[in-house]
Coordinates of C-alpha atoms in Angstrom, one line a residue:
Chain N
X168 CA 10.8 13.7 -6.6
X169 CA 10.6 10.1 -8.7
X170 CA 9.3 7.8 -7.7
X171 CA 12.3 5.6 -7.3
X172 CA 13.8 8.7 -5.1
X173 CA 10.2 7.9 -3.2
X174 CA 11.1 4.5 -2.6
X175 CA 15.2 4.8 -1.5
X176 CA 15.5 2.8 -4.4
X177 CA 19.1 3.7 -6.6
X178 CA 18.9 5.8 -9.8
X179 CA 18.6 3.4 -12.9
X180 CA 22.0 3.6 -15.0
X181 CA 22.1 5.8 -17.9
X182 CA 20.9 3.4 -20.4
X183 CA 23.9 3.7 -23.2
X184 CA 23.2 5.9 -26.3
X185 CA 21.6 3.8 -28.9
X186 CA 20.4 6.8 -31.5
X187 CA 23.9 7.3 -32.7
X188 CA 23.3 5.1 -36.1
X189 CA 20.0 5.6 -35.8
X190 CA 18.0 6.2 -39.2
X191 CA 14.3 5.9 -40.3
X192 CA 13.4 5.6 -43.6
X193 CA 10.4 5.4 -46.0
X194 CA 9.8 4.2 -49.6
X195 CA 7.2 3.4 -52.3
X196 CA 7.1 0.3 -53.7
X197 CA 4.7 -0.3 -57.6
X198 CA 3.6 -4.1 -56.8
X199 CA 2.9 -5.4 -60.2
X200 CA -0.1 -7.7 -59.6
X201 CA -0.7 -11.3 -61.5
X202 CA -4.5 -10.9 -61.7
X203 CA -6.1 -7.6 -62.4
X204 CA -8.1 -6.6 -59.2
X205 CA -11.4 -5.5 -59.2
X206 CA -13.4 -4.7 -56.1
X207 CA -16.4 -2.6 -55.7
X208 CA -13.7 0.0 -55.0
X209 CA -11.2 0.3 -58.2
X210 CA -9.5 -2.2 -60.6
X211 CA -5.6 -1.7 -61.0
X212 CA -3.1 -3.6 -62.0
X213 CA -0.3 -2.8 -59.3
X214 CA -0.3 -1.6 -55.7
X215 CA 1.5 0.9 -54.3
X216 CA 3.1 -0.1 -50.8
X217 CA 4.9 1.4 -48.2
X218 CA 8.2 0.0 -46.9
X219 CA 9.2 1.9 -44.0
X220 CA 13.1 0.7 -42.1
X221 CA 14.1 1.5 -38.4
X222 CA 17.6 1.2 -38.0
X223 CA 19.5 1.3 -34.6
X224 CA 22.1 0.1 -32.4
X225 CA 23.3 -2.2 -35.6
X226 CA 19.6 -4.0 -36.1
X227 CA 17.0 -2.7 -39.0
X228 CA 13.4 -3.4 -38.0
X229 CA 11.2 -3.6 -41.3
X230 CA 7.7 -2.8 -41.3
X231 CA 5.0 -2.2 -45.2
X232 CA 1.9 -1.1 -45.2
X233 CA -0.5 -0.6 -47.7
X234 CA -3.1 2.8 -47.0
X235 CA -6.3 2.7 -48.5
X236 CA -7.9 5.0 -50.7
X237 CA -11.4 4.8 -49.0
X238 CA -10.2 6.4 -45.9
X239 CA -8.2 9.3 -47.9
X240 CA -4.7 7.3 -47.9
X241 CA -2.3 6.6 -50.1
X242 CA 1.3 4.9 -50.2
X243 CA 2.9 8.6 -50.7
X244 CA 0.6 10.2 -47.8
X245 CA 1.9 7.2 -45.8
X246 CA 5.6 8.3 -47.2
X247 CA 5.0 12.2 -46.3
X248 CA 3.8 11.1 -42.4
X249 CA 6.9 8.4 -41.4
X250 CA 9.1 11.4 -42.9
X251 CA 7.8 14.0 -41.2
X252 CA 8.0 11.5 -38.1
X253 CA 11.9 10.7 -38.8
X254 CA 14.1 13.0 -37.4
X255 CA 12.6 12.9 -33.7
X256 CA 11.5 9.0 -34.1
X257 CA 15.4 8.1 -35.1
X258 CA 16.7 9.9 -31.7
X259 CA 13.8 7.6 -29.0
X260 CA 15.4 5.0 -27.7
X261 CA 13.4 1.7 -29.2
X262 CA 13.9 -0.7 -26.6
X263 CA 11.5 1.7 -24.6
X264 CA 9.0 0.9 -27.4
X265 CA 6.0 0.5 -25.9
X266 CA 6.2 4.5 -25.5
X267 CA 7.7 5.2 -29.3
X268 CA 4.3 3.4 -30.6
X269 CA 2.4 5.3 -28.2
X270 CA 3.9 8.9 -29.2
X271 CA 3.7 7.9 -33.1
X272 CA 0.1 7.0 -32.8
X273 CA -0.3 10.5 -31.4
X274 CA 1.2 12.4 -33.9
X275 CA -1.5 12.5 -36.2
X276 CA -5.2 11.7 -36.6
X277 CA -5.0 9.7 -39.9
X278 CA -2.4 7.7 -41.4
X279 CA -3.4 4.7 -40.1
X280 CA -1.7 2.3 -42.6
X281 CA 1.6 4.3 -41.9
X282 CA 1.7 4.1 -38.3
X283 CA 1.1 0.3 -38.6
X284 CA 4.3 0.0 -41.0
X285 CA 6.0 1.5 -38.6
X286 CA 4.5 -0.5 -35.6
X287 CA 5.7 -3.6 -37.5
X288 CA 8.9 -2.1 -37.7
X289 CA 9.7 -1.4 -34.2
X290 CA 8.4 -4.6 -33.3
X291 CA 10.5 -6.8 -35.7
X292 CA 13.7 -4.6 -34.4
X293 CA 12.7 -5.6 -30.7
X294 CA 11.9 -9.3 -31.8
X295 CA 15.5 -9.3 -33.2
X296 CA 17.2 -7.5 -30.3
X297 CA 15.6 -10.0 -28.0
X298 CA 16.5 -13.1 -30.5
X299 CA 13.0 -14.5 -30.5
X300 CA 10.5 -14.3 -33.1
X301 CA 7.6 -11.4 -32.5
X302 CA 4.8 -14.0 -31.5
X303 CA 7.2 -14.7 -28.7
X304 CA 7.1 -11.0 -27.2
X305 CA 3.9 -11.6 -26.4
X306 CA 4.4 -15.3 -25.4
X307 CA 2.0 -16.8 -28.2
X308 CA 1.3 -20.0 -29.6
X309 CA 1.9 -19.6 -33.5
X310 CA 0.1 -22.7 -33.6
X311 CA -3.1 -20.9 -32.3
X312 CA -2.8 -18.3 -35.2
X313 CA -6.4 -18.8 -37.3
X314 CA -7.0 -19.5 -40.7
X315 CA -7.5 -16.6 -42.8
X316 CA -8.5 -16.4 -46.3
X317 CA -7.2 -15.8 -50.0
X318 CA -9.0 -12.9 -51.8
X319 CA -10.3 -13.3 -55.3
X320 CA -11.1 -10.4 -57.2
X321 CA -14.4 -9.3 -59.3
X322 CA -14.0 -10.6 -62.8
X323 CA -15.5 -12.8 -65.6
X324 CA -16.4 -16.1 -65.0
X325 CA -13.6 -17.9 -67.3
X326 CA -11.2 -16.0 -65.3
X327 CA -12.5 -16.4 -61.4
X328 CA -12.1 -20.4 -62.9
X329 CA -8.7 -20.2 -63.4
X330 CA -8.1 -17.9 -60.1
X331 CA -9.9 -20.2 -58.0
X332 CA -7.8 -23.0 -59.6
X333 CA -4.4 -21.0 -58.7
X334 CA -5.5 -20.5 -55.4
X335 CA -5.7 -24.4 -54.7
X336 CA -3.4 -24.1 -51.5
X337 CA -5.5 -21.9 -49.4
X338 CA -7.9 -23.7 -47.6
X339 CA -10.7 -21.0 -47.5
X340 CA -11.5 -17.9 -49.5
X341 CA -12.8 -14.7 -49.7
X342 CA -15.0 -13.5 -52.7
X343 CA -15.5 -9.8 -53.6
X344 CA -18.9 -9.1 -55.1
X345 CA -21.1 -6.0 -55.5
X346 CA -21.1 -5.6 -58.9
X347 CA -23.2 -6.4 -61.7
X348 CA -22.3 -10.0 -61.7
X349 CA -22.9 -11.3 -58.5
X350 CA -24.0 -14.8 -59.5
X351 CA -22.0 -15.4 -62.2
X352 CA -18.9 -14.7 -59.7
X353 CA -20.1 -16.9 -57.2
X354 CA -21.6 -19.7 -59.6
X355 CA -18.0 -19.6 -61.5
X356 CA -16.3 -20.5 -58.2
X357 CA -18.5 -23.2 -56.8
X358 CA -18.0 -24.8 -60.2
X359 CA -14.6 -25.7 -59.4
X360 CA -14.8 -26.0 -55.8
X361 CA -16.1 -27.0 -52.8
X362 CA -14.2 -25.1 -50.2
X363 CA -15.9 -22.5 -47.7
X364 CA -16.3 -19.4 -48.8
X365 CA -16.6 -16.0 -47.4
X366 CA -18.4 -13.0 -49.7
X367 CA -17.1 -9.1 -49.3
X368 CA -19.6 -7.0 -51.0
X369 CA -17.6 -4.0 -50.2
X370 CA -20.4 -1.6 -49.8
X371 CA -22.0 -2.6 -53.0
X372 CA -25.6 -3.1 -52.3
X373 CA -27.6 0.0 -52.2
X374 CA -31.5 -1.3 -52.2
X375 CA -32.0 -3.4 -48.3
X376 CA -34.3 -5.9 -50.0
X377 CA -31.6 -6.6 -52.8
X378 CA -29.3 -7.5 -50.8
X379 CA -31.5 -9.5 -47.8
X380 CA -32.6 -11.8 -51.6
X381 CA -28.6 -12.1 -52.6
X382 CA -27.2 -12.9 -49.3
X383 CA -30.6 -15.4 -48.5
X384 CA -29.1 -17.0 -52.1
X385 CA -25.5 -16.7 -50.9
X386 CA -26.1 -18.9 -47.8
X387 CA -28.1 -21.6 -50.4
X388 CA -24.5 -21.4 -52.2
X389 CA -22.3 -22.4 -49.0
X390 CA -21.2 -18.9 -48.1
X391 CA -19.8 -18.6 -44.1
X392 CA -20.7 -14.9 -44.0
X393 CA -21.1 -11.6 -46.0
X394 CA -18.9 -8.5 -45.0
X395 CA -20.0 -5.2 -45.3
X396 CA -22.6 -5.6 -47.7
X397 CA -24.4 -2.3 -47.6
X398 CA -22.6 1.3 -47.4
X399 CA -21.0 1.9 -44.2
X400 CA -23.1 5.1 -43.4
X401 CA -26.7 2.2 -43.8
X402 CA -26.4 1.8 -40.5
X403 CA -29.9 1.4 -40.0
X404 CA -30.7 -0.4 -43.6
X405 CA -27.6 -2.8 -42.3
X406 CA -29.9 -4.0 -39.1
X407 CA -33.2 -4.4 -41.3
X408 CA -31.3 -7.1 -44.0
X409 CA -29.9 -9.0 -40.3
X410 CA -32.9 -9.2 -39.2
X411 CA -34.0 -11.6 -42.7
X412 CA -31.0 -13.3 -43.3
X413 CA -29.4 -16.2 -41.2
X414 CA -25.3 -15.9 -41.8
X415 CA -23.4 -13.5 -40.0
X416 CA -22.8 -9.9 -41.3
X417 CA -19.3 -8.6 -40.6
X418 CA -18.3 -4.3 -40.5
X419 CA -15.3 -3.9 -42.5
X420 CA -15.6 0.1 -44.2
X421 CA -17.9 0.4 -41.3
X422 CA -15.7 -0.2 -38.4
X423 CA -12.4 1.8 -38.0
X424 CA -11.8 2.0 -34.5
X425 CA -13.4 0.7 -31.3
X426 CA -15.2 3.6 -30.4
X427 CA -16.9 2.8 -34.3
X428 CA -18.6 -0.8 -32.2
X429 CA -21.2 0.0 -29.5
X430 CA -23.2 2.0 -33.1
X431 CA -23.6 -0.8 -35.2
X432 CA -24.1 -3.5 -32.1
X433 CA -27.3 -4.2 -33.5
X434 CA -26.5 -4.3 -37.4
X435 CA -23.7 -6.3 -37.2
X436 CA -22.4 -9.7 -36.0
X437 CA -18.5 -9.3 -36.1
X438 CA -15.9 -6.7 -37.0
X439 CA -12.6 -7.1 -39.2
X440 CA -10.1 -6.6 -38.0
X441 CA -7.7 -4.9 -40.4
X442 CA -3.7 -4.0 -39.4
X443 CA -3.8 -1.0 -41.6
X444 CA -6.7 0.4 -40.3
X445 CA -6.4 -0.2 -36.5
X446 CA -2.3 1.4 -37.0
X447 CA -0.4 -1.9 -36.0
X448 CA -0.2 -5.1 -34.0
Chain Q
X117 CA -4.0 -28.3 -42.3
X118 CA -2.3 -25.4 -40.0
X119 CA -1.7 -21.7 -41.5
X120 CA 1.9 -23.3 -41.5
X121 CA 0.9 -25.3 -44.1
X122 CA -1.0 -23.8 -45.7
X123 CA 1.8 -20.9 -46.3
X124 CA 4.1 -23.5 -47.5
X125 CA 6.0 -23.2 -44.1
X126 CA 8.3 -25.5 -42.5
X127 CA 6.7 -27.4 -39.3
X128 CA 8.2 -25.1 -36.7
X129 CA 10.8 -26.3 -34.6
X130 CA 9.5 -28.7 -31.1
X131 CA 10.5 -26.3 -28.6
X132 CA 12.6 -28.1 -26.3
X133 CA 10.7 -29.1 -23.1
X134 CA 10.9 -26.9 -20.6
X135 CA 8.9 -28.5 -17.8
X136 CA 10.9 -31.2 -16.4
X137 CA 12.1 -29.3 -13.4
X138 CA 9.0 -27.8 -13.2
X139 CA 7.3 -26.8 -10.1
X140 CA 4.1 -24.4 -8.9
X141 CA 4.0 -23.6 -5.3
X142 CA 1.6 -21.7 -2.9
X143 CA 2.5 -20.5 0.8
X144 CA 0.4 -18.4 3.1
X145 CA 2.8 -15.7 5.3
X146 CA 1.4 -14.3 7.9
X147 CA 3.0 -10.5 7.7
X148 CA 2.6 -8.4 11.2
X149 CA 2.1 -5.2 11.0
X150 CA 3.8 -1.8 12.6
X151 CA 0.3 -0.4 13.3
X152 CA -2.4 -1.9 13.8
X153 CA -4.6 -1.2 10.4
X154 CA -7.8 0.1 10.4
X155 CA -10.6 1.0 7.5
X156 CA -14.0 0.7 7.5
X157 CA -14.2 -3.3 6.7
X158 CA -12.2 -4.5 9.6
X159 CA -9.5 -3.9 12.3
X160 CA -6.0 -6.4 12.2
X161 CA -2.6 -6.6 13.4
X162 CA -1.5 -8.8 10.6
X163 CA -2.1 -9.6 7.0
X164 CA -2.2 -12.8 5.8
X165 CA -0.6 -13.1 2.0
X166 CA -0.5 -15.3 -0.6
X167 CA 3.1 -16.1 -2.1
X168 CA 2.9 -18.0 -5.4
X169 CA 6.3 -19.6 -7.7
X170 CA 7.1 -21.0 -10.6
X171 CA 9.7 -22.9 -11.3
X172 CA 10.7 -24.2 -14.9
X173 CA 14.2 -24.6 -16.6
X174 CA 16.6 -23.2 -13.8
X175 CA 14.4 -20.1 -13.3
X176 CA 12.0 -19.2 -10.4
X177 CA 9.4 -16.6 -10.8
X178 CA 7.7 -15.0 -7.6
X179 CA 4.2 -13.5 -7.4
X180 CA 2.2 -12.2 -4.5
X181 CA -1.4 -11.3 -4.3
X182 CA -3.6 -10.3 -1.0
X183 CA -7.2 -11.5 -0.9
X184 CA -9.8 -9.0 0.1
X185 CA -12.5 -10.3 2.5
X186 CA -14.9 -7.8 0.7
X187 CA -15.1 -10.3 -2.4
X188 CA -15.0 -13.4 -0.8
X189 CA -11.4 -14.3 -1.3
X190 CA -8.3 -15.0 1.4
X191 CA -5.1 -16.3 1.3
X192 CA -6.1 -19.5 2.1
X193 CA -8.7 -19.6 -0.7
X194 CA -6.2 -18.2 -3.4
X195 CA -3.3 -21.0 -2.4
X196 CA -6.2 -23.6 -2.9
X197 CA -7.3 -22.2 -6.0
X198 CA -3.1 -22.5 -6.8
X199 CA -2.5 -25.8 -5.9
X200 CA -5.6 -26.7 -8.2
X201 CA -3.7 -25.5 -10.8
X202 CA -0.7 -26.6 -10.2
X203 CA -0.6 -29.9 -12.1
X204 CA -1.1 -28.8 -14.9
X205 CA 0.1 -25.6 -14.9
X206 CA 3.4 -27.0 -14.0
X207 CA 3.3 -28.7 -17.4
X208 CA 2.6 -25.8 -19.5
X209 CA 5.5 -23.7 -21.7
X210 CA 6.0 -20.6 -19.8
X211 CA 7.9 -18.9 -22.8
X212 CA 3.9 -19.0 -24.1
X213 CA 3.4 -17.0 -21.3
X214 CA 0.1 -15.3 -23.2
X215 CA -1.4 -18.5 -23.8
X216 CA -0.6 -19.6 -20.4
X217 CA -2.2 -16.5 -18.4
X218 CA -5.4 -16.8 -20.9
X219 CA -5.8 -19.9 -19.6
X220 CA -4.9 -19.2 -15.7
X221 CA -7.6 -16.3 -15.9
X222 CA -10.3 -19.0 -17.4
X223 CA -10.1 -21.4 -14.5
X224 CA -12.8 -19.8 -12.2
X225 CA -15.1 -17.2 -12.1
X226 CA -13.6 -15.4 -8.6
X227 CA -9.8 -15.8 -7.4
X228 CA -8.6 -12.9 -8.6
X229 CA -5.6 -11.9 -6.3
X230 CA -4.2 -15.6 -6.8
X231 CA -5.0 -15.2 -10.5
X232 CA -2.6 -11.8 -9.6
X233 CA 0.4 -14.1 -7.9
X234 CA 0.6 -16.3 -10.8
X235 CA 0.2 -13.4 -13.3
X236 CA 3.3 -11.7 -11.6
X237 CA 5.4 -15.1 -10.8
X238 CA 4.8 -15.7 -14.7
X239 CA 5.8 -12.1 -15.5
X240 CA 9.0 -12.2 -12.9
X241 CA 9.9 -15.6 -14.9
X242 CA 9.5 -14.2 -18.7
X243 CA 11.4 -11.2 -17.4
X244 CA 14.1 -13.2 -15.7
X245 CA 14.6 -15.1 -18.9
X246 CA 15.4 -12.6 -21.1
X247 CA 17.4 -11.1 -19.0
X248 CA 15.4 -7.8 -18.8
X249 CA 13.2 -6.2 -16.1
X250 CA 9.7 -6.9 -16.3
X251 CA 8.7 -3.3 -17.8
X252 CA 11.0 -3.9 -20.7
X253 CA 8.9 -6.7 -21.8
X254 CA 6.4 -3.7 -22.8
X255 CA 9.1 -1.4 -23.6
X256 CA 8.0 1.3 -20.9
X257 CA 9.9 4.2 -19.6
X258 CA 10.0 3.8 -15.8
X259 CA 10.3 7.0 -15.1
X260 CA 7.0 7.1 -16.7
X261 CA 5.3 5.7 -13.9
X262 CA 2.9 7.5 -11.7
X263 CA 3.4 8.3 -8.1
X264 CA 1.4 6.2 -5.7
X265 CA 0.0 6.7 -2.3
X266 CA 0.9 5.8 1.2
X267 CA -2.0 4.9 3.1
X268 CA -3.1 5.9 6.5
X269 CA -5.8 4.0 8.6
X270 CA -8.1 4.9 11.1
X271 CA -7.1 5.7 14.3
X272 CA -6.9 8.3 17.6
X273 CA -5.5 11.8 17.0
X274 CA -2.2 10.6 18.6
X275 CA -1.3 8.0 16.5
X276 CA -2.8 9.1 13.2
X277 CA 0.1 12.3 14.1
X278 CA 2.9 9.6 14.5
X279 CA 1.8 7.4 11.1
X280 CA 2.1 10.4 9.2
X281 CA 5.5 11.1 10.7
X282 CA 6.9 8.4 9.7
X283 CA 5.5 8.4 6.1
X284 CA 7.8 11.2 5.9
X285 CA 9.5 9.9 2.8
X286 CA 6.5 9.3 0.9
X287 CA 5.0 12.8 -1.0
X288 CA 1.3 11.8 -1.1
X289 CA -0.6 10.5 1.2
X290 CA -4.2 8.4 1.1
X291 CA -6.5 8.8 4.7
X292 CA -9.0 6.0 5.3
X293 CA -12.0 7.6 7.0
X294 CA -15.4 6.5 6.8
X295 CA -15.6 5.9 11.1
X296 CA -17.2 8.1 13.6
X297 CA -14.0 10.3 14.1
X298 CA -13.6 11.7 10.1
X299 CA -12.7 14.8 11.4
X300 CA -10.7 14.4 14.0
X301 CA -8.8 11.9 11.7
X302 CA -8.3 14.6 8.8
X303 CA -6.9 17.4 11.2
X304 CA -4.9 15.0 12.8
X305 CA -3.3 14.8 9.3
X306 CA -3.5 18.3 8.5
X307 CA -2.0 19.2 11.8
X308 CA 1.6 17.7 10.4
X309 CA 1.4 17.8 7.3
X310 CA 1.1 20.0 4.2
X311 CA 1.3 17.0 1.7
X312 CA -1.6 16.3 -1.2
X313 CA -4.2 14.6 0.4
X314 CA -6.4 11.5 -1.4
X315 CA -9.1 10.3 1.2
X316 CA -11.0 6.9 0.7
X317 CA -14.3 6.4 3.0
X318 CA -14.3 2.6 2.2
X319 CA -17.7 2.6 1.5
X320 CA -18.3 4.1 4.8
X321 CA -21.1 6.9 4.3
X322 CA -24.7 5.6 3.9
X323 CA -26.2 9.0 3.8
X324 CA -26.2 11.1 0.7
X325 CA -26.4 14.2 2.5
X326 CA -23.9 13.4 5.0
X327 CA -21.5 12.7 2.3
X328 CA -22.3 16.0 0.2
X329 CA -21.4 17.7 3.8
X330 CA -18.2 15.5 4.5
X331 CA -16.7 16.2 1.2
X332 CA -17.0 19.7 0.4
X333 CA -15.6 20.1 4.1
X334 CA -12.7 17.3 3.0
X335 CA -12.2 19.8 -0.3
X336 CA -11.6 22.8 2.5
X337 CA -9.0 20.9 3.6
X338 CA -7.2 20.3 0.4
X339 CA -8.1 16.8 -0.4
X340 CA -7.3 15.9 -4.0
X341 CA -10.5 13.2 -4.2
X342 CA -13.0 10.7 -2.4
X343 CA -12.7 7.5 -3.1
X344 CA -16.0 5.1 -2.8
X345 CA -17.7 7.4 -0.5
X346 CA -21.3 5.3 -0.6
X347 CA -21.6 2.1 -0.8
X348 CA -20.9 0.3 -4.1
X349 CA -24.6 -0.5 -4.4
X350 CA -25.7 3.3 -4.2
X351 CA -25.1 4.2 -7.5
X352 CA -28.1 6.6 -7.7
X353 CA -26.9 8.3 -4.5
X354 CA -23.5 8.8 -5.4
X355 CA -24.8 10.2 -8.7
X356 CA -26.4 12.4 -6.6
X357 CA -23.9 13.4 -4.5
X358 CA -21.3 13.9 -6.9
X359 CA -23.5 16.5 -8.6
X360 CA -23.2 18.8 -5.6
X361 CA -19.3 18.2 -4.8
X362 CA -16.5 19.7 -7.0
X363 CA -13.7 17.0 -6.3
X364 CA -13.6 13.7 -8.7
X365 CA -15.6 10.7 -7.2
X366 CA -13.4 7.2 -7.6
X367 CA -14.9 4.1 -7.4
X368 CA -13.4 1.2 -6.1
X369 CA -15.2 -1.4 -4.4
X370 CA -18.2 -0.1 -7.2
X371 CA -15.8 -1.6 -9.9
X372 CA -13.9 -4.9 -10.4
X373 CA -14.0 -5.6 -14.0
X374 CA -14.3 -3.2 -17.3
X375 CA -17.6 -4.6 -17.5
X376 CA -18.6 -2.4 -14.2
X377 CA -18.3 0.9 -15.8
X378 CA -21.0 1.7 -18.2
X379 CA -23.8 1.7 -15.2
X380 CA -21.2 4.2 -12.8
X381 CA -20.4 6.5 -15.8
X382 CA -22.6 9.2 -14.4
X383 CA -22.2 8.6 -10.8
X384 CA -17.7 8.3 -10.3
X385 CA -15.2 10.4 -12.0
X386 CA -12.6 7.4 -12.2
X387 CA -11.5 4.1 -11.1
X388 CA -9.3 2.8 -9.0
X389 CA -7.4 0.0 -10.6
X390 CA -5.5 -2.9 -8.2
X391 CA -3.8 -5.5 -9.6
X392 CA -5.4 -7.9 -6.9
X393 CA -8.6 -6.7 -8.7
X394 CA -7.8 -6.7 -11.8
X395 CA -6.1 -10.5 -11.5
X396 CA -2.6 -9.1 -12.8
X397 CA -0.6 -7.0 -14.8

């Protein structure tokens, strides 16, 4: 018994076949970068990416993500996962995609930056079946979308000059410290501009009263907030330096999921938000 | 500056205004009823419901949503808190339909089934306009979707025997009890019918004990779970009661919003979740 047998209601029609051309695919893709960058993390001068394609009933949904090595991904583990996924993935039928994203985000307890490329692909084939843009699937405002910030990379002073210069377009960015040369990084951007600034210290303050003096110094420089400035696991160090500082710190390697929140209430102040961590839109 | 142009973007397109023919309408029906229904909270022959459209661009959506008395809402309070709107709402894009909810759900602190009716009557709309049922606009399976109950009031042996004959069609059923005549009400059932049971006291039960006693009895007679057997305020006691009964505990007049949980954790098993609640899909 269904419930539409329940209700006297007719059986829906066969919905028509739609797998019959249906193919998923993944590849790797060497970015070459213009800037060496340098976080806390690594310095390279490319990034690997993950394109992933869904194609079906004549329409190709595209979808990239880019894993991170932090949480044990890379572009090729991303690669191996949508793979693996493939064969069954290419016989669902997508417009019932609300259930494909659920069964993919099941199929595995990692590979979060692959499951998002492939997220982004099913959505952008529905967006294109449906002739509408993928803000409009959930009737958004594109107008309401915030700002969000240009990244600029560790380096030497003459050089964060002439990055911050290239970056004129974007309204507000985001500076990665955590290094050796925190002030000089920060002192070599305010010298050519005024705009606001956000600081990422990636996890690169180990001592609490270190970073409570650099991010007290930070706010003197103009700086919105500080993201993740101790390691992830300082849960308790995290808390001591918000209690002596006055801008917002926000979990970045310290915040994976949602169930990662109701832990670090009290040591942090905002959460980001990353599409490659949380597996899609 | 938008992110538009900030990215270099074109200025999106003016979308073409949609609300010239628009309209936002509120009706009260008064529906009468086969049986006379019965729970815990009152006795009526008729239900009075709240019918909701909107109309924008040659398309009508239609909503419905049933004030319950127990939070202070009616159908007469949910068409005022509609024709508040209705100005304004009437003015809005409904292909934003995201934005447009957020800002229907932000407009009082109570209303929740007419928030409901203009939740659905903006669904039915979207859904209408791309041509698609409304569970496509998620992309869900319907044949995903759980079976529901058919509810039985209160009532004498006799007729409680007839009710469940003619819910013939429906495979499970759900027994309001919480009266003087539990009992007699449940073997009335049993004596017709060997369907899967759900029974929902209403709140009815103020003594722990005497619940402890009523469900394990209810469990003897095959009843899959109890919903709010104690008052919504008696946390503590259902916490205690549900540690000396083996069927789940739901809550429903205990829970309204997400917000309710945490503090019922110990004391329910799960929640019952209404749309009329919940203020829509």
């Amino acid at each position: 018994m269904t419930r539409r047998s329940l209700l006297g209601l007719p059986a829906l029609p066969a919905l028509p076949s739609l797998a019959a051309d249906a193919t998923v695919t993944a590849s790797v893709q060497k970015l070459q970068l213009k800037h060496t960058w340098t976080t806390v993390m690594s310095s390279s001068t490319h990034r690997d990416v993950l394109y992933t394609t869904i194609r079906q009933d004549g329409l190709t949904g595209k979808g990239e993500g880019a894993g991170i090595v932090r949480y044990g991904e890379s572009a090729e583990s991303g690669a191996a996962f949508v793979n693996r996924l493939a064969p069954e993935l290419a016989r669902m039928d997508l417009r019932q995609f609300g259930k494909v994203i659920d069964w993919v985000l099941k199929q595995s307890e990692a590979d979060w930056a692959a499951k998002a490329a492939l997220d982004i692909a099913v959505h952008d084939w529905v967006a294109q079946r449906r002739g509408v843009p993928v803000h409009a699937l959930w009737g958004l405002d594109p107008q309401d979308a915030p700002l969000t910030t240009f990244s600029i990379g560790i380096d030497k002073a003459e050089v964060i000059r002439q990055k911050v210069r290239e970056a004129e377009a974007y309204p507000v960015l985001k500076i990665k410290v955590g290094l050796t040369n925190d002030e000089e990084v920060i002192e070599a951007v305010r010298s050519v501009t005024k705009k606001p600034l956000r600081v990422d210290a990636n996890e690169g303050w180990k001592d609490k009263d270190e970073a409570v003096r650099k991010i007290n110094w930070l706010e003197k420089m103009g700086v919105e907030f500080i993201e993740q400035p101790m390691p992830a696991h300082m849960v308790e160090e995290t808390r001591y330096v918000r209690q002596r500082v006055h801008i917002p710190i926000i979990a970045d390697e310290a915040c994976l999921r949602p169930a990662d929140i109701p832990k670090l209430a009290q040591a942090y102040d905002g959460v980001n938000i990353k599409i490659d961590k949380a597996g899609g839109l």
